[in-house]
Coordinates of C-alpha atoms (C1' of nucleotides) in Angstrom, one line a residue:
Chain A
X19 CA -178.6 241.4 75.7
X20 CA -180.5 242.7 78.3
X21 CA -184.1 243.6 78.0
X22 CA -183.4 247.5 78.8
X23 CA -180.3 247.3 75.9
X24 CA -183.1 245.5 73.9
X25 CA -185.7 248.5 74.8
X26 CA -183.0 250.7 73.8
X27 CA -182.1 249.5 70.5
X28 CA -186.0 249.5 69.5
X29 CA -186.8 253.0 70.4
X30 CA -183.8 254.1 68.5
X31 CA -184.8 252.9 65.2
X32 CA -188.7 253.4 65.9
X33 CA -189.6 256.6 63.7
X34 CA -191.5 259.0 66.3
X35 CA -188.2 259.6 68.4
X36 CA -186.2 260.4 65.0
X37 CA -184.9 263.7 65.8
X38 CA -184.2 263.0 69.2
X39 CA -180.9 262.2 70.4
X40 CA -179.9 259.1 72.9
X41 CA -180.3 261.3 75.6
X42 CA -184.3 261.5 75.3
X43 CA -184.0 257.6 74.7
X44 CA -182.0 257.5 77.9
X45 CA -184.2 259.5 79.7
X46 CA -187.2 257.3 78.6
X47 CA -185.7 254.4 80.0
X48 CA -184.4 255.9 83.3
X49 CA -188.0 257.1 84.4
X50 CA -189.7 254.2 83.0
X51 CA -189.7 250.9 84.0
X52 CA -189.3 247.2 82.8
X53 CA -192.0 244.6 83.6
X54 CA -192.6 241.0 83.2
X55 CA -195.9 239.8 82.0
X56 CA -197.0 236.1 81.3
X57 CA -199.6 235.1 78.3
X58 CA -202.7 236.9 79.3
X59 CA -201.8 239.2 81.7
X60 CA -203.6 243.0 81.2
X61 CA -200.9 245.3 80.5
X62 CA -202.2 247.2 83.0
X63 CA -202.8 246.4 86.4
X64 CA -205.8 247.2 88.5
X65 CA -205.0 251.2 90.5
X66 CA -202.1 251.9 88.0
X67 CA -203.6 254.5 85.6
X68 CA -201.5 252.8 82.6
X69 CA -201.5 256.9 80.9
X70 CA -198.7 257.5 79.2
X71 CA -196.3 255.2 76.9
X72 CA -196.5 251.8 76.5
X73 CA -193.4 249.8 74.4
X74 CA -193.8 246.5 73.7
X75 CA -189.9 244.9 73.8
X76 CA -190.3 241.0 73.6
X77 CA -193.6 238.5 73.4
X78 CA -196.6 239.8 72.0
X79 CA -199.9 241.5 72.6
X80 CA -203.8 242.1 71.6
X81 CA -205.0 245.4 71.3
X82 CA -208.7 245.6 72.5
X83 CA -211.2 248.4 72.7
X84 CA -214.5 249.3 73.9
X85 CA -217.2 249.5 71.6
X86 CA -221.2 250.3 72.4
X87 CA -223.0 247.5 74.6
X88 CA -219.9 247.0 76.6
X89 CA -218.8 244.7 74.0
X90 CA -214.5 244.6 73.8
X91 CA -213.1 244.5 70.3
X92 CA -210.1 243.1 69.5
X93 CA -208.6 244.9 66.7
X94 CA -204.9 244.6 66.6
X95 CA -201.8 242.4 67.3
X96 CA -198.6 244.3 68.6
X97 CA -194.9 242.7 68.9
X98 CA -191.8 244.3 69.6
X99 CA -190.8 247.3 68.6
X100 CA -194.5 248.6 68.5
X101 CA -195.1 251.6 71.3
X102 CA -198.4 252.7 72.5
X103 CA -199.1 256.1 73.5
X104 CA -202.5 256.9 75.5
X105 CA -203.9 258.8 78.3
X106 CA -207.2 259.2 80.3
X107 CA -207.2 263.2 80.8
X108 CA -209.2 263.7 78.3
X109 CA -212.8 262.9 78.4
X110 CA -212.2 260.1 81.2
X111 CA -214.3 257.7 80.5
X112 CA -213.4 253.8 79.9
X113 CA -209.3 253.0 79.2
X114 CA -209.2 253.6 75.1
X115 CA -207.1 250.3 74.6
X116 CA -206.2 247.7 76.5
X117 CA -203.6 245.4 76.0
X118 CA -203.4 241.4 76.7
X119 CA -200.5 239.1 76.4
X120 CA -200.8 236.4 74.0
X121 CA -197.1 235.3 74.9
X122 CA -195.1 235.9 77.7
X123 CA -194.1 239.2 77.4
X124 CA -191.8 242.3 78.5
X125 CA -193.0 245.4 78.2
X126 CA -191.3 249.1 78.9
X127 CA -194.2 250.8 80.6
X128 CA -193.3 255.3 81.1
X129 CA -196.1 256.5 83.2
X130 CA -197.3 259.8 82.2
X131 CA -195.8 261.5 85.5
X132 CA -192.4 260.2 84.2
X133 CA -193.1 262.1 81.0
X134 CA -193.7 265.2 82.9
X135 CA -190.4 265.0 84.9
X136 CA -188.9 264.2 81.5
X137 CA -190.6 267.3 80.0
X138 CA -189.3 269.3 83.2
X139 CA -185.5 269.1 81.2
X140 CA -186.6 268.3 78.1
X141 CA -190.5 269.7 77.0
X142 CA -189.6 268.5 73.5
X143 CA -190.6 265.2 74.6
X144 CA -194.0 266.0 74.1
X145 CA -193.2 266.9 70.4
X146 CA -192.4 262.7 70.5
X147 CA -195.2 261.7 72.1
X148 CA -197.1 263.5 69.6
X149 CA -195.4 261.9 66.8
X150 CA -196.5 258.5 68.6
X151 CA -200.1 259.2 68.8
X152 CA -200.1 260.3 65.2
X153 CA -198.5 256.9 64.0
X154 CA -201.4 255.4 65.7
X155 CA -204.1 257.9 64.4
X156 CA -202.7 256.7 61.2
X157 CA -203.2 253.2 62.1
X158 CA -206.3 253.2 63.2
X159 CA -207.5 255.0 60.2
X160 CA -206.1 251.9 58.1
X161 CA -208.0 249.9 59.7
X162 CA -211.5 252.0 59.8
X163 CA -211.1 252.4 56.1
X164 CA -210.6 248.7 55.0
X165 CA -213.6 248.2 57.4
X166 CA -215.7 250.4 55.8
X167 CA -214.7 250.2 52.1
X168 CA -213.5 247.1 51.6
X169 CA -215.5 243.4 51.2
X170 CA -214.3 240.5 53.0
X171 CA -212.2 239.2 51.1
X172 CA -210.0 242.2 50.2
X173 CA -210.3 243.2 53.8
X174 CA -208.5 240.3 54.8
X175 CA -205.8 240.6 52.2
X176 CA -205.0 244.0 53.0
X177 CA -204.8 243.2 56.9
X178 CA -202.6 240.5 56.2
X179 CA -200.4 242.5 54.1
X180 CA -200.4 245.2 56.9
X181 CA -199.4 242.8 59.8
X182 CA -196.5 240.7 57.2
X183 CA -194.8 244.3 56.3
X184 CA -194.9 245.9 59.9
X185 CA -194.1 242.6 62.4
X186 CA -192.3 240.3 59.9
X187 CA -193.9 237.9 57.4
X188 CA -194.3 235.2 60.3
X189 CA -197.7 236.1 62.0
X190 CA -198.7 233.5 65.2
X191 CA -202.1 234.1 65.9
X192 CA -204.5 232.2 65.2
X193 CA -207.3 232.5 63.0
X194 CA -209.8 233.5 65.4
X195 CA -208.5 236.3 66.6
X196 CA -208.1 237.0 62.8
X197 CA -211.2 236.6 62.2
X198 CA -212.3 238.6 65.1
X199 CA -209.9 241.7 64.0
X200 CA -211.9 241.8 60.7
X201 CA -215.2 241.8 62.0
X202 CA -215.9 238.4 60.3
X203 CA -216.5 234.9 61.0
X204 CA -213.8 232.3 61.5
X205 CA -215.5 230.4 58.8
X206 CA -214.9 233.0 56.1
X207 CA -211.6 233.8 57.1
X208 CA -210.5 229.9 57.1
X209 CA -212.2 229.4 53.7
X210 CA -210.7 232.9 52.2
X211 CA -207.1 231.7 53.9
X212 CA -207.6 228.4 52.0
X213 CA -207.5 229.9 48.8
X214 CA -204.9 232.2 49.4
X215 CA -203.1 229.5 50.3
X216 CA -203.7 227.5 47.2
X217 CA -202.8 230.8 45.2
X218 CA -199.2 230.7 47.1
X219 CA -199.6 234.0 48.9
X220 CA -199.0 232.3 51.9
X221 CA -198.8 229.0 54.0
X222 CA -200.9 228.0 56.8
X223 CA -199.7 226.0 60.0
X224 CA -201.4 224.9 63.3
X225 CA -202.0 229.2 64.8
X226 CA -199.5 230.8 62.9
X227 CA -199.7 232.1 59.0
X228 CA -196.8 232.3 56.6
X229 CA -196.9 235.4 54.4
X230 CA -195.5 234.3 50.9
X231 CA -196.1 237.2 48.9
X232 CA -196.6 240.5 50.0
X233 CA -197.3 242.3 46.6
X234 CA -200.2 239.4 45.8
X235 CA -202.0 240.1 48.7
X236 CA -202.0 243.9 47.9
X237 CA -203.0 243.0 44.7
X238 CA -205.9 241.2 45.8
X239 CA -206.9 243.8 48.3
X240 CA -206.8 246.3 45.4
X241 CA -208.9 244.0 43.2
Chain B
X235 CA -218.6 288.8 65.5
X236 CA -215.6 288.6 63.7
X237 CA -213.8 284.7 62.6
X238 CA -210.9 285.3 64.7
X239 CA -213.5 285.7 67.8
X240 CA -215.2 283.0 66.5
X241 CA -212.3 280.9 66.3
X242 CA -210.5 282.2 69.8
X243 CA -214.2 281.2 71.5
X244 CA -213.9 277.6 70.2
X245 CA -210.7 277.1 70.9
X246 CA -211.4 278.2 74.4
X247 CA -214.0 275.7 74.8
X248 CA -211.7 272.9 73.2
X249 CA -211.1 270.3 75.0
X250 CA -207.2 269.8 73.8
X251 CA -206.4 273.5 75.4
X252 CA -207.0 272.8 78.2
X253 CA -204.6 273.7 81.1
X254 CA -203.4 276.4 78.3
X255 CA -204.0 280.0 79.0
X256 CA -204.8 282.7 76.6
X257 CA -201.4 283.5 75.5
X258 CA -201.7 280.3 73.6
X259 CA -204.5 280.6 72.0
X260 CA -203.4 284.1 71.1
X261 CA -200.7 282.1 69.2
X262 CA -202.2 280.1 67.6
X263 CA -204.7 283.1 66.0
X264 CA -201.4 284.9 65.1
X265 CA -199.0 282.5 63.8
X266 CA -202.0 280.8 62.4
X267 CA -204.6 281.9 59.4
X268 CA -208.3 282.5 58.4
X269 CA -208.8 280.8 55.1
X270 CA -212.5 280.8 53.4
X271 CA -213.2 278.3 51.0
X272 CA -216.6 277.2 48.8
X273 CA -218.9 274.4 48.6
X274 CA -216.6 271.8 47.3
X275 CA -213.0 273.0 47.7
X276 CA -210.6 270.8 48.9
X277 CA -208.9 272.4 52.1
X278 CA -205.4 272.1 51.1
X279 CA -204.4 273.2 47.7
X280 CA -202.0 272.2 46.1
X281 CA -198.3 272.8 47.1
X282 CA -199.7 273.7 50.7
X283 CA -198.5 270.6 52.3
X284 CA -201.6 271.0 55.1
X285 CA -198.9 269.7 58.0
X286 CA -200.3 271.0 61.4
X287 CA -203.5 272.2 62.5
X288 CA -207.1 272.7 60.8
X289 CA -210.2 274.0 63.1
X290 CA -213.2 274.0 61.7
X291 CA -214.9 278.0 62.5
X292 CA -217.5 277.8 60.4
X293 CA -218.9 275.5 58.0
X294 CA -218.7 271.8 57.8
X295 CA -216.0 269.4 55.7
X296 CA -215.8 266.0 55.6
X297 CA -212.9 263.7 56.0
X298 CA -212.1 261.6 53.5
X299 CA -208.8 258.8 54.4
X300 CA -206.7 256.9 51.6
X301 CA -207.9 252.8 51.7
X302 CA -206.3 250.1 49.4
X303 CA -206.8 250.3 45.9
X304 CA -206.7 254.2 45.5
X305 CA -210.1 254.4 46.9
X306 CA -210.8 257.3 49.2
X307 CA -213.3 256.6 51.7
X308 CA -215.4 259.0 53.3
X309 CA -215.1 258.5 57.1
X310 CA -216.4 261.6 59.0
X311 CA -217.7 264.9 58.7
X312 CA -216.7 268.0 61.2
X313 CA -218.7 271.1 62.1
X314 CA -217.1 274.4 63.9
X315 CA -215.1 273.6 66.5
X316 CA -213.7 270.5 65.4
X317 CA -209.7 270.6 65.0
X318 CA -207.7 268.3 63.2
X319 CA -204.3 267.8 63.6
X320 CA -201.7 266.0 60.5
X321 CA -198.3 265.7 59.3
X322 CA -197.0 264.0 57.0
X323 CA -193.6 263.8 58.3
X324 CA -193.6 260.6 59.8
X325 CA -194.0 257.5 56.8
X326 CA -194.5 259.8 54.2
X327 CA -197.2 258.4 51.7
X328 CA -200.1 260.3 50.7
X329 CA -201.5 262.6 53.1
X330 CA -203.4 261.2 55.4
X331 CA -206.4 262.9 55.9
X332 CA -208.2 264.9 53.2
X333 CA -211.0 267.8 53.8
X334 CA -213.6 268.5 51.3
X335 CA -216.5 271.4 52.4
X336 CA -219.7 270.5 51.9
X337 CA -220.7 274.0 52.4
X338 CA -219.1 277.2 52.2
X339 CA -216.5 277.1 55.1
X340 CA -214.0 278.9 57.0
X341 CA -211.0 277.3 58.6
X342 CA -207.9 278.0 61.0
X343 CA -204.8 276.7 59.6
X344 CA -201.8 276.6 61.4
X345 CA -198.8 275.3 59.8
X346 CA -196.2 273.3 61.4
X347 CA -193.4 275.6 60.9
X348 CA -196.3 278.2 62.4
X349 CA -196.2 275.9 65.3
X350 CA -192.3 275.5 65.4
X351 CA -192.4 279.1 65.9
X352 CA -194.8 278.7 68.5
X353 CA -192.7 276.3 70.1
X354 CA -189.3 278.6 70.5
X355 CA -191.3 280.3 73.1
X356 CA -193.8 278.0 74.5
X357 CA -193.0 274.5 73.8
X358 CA -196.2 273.2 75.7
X359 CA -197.8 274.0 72.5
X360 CA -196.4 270.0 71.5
X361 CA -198.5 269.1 74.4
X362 CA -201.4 270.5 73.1
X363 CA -200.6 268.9 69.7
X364 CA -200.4 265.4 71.4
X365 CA -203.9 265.9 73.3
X366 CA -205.3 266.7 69.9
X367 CA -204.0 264.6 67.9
X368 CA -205.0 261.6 70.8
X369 CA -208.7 262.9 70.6
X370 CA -208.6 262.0 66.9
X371 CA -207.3 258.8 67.6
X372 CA -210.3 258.0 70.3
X373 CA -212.4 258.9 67.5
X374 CA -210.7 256.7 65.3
X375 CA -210.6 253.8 67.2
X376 CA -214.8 254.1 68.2
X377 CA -215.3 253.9 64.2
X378 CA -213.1 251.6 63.6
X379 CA -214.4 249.1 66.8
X380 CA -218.2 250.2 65.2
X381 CA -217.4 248.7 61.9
X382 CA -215.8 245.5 62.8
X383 CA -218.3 245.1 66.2
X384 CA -221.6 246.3 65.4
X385 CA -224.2 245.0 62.4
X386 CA -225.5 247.4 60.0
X387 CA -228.3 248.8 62.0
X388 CA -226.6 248.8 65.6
X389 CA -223.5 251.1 63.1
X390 CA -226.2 253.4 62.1
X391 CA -227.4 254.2 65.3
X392 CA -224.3 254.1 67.4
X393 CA -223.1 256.7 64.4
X394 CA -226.0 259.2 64.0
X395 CA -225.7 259.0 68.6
X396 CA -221.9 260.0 68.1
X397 CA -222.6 262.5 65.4
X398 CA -225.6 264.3 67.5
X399 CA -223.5 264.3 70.6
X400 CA -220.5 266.2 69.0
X401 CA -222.3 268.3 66.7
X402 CA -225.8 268.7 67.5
X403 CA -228.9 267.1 67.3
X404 CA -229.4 268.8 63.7
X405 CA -227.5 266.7 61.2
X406 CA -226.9 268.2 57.5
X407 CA -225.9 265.2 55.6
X408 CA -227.9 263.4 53.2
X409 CA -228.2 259.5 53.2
X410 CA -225.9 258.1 50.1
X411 CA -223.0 260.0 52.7
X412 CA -223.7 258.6 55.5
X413 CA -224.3 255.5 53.5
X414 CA -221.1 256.0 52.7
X415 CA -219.3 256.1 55.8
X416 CA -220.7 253.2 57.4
X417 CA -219.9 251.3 54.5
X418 CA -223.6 250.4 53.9
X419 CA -225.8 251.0 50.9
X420 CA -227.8 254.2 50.6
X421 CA -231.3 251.6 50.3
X422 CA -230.3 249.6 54.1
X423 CA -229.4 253.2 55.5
X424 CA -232.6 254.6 54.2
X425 CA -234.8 251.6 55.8
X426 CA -233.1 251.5 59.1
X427 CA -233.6 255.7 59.1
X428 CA -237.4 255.2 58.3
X429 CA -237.6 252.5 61.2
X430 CA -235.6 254.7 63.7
X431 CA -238.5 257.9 62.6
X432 CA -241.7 255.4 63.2
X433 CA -239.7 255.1 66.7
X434 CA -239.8 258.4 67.3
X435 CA -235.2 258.3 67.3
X436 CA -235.2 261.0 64.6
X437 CA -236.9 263.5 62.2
X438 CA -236.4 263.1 58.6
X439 CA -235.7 265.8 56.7
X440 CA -234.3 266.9 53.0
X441 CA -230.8 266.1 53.3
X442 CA -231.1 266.5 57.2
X443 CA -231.3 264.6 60.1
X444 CA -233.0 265.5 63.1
X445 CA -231.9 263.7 66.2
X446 CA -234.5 263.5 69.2
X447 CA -233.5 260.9 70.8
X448 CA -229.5 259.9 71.5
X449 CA -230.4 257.7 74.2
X450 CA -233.2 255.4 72.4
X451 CA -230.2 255.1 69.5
X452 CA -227.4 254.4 71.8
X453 CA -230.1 251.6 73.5
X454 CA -230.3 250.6 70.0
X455 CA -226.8 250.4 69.3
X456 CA -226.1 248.5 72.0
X457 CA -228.7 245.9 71.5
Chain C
dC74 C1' -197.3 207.9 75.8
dG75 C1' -202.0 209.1 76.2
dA76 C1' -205.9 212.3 77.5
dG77 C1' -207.9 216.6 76.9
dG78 C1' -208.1 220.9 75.0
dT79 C1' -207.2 223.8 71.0
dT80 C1' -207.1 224.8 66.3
dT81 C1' -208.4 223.8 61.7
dG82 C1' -211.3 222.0 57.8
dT83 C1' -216.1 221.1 56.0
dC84 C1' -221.2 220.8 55.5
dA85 C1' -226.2 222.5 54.7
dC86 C1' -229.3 226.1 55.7
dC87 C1' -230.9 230.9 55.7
dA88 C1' -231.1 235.6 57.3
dG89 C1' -229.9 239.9 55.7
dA90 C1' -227.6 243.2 52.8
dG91 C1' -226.4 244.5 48.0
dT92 C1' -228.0 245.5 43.3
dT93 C1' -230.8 247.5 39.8
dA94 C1' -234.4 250.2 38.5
dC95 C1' -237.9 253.6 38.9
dA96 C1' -241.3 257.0 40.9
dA97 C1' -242.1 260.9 44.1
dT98 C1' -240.4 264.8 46.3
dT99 C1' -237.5 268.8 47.2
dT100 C1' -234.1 272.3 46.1
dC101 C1' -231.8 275.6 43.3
dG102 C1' -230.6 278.3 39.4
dA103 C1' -232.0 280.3 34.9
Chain D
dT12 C1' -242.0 280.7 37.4
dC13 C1' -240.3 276.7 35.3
dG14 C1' -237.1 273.0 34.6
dA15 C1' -233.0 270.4 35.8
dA16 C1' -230.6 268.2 39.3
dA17 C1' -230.4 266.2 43.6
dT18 C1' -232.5 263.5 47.2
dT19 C1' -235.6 260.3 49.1
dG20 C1' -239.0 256.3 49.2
dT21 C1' -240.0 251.5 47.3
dA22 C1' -240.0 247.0 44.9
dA23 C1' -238.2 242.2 43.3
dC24 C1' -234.3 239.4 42.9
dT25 C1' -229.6 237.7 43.9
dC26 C1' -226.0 236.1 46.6
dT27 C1' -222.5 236.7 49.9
dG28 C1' -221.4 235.7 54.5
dG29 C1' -223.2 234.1 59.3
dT30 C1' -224.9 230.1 62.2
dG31 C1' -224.6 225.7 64.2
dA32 C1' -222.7 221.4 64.2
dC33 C1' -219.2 218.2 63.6
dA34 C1' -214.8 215.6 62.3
dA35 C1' -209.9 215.7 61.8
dA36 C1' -205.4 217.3 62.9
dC37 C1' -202.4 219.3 66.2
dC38 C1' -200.3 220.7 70.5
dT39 C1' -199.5 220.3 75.7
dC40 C1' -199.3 218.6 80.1
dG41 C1' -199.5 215.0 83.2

DNA sequence: CGAGGTTTGTCACCAGAGTTACAATTTCGA
DNA sequence: TCGAAATTGTAACTCTGGTGACAAACCTCG
């Protein structure tokens, strides 16, 4: 199958283009474009605005952002199927999100000029592109609340939980970049994982984790 | 001045309408509605499913999001001008975001089916939805990258910097809420406040913050 | 197959935030 | 005006999670 068919198939099941027929699909992947990137590659090269719709159709990639003292925080893992919506009009300023390729990847990139010639036919694409950003509002606000609310432990769980039921219970990353998600130390996460592990939630192998059981990790993020 | 002044001046000012004349605005006033509601009221009773738009005229609310467990986490709090945008079309679940004044408020809601109407005639209204609905996300994402980035104190100021630059310098909250959001106890919050008065940052008040000094906290934040 | 880099598992130490409790101050309503 | 409720300021103690350092297991590329 080729990557465009592949590109196809995942904006027809993802939820914010519900509503829309193939056409819109087929106008999404006329004006956009297919690219090739290999493990760490920016999403975004230097002079291309990236503003507009980002769909991430194999490999994998970190979501980063900037947070005060020029620090960049990761805080997200995206594989296929996930689609990013952003856009630098509005209060300019740094890129919101950047993305970085932990895997060779291919990406379906529609640059917000090709949504305005899409909107020239068809202005109910913005009505999708609002959908998107709202899926991620509602992401992000997942992941601000566990920050905020939750203790370490539960905060972990829950994340884990997150990332099995959205990307598949088979998460490579490493715990690191886990541990760097969370806002905690490796040590802590590898110690927490351990006993998870033990409690057969999940199995651990050399920079991937093995999600067991779903409904015991919500139940310790509950807890 | 009347509220629907009130309100047509802020949205005039905001940054999502940009680009949109005053027919659109006028739209949104018409197909839209004035609600007042008192200290404590919740802004969407019940049946109301609150899907669309909320600006803040007058008042304040905070925003409250749904983390694990059934806990509701208090994440934010919005003065006039601030608009929120929600649906809860896409996922389901509970609602997303919940408003709770903290002071006798009044509000523009407009509906979704107020903005399908909208739509029929001027379907860059969904364009104006997205830009919203984006600037919530940018929000978002800073407080989430806060929590998991920064340490206690660096939070606190990077917050009350944020808070002062949207708002005002004059903050009305007392220090168990803000406590609150950062995900802090009231006691750190309430040393780290008397630190940031002896350097001359801020004027404490009762249940009030006075913000002198945005760019001694952000120096702090970013430390 | 072997070297080098990466990832994981473990230790002792300690800074820093949470907890509990209480007094002082301010606000608001009766 | 007075009293109750809310808010702020302060203390001693506890304990979780961070730090730095290191060994073992694992991958990858020459």
């Amino acid at each position: 199958m080729s990557h465009r068919e592949r590109a196809a198939e995942l904006l027809t099941r993802s939820v914010w283009l519900q509503g829309h027929g193939p056409p819109m699909i087929e106008a999404l992947l006329t004006q956009g474009r297919i690219v090739h990137l290999p493990t760490g590659a920016w999403a975004q090269s230097e002079g291309d605005e990236q503003t507009g719709i980002t769909l991430v159709v194999e490999g994998a990639v970190q979501m980063m952002c900037a947070a005060p003292g020029g620090r960049e925080v990761l805080f997200g893992q995206a594989g296929p199927g996930v689609a990013l919506g952003q856009t630098l009009r509005f209060g300019g300023g740094p890129r919101l999100v950047t993305l970085i390729c932990v895997e060779p990847s291919v990406l379906l990139v529609v640059p917000d000029h090709a949504l305005t010639r899409i909107a020239a036919e068809r202005p109910e694409v913005w009505q999708a592109v609002a959908a998107l950003v709202y899926l991620q509002l509602r992401g992000a606000l997942m992941i601000a609340a566990e920050a905020v609310a939750l203790p370490p432990r539960q905060r972990l769980a829950a994340r884990l939980d997150m990332m099995a039921r959205t990307g598949g219970p088979s998460l490579r990353m490493n715990q690191q970049a886990l541990a760097e998600m969370l806002g905690l130390s490796r040590k802590t996460v590898n110690v927490y994982l351990l006993g998870f592990q033990r409690a057969g939630l999940l199995t651990l192998g050399y920079g991937q984790i093995e999600v067991c059981d779903t409904a015991g990790l919500r139940r310790v993020a509950e807890s």
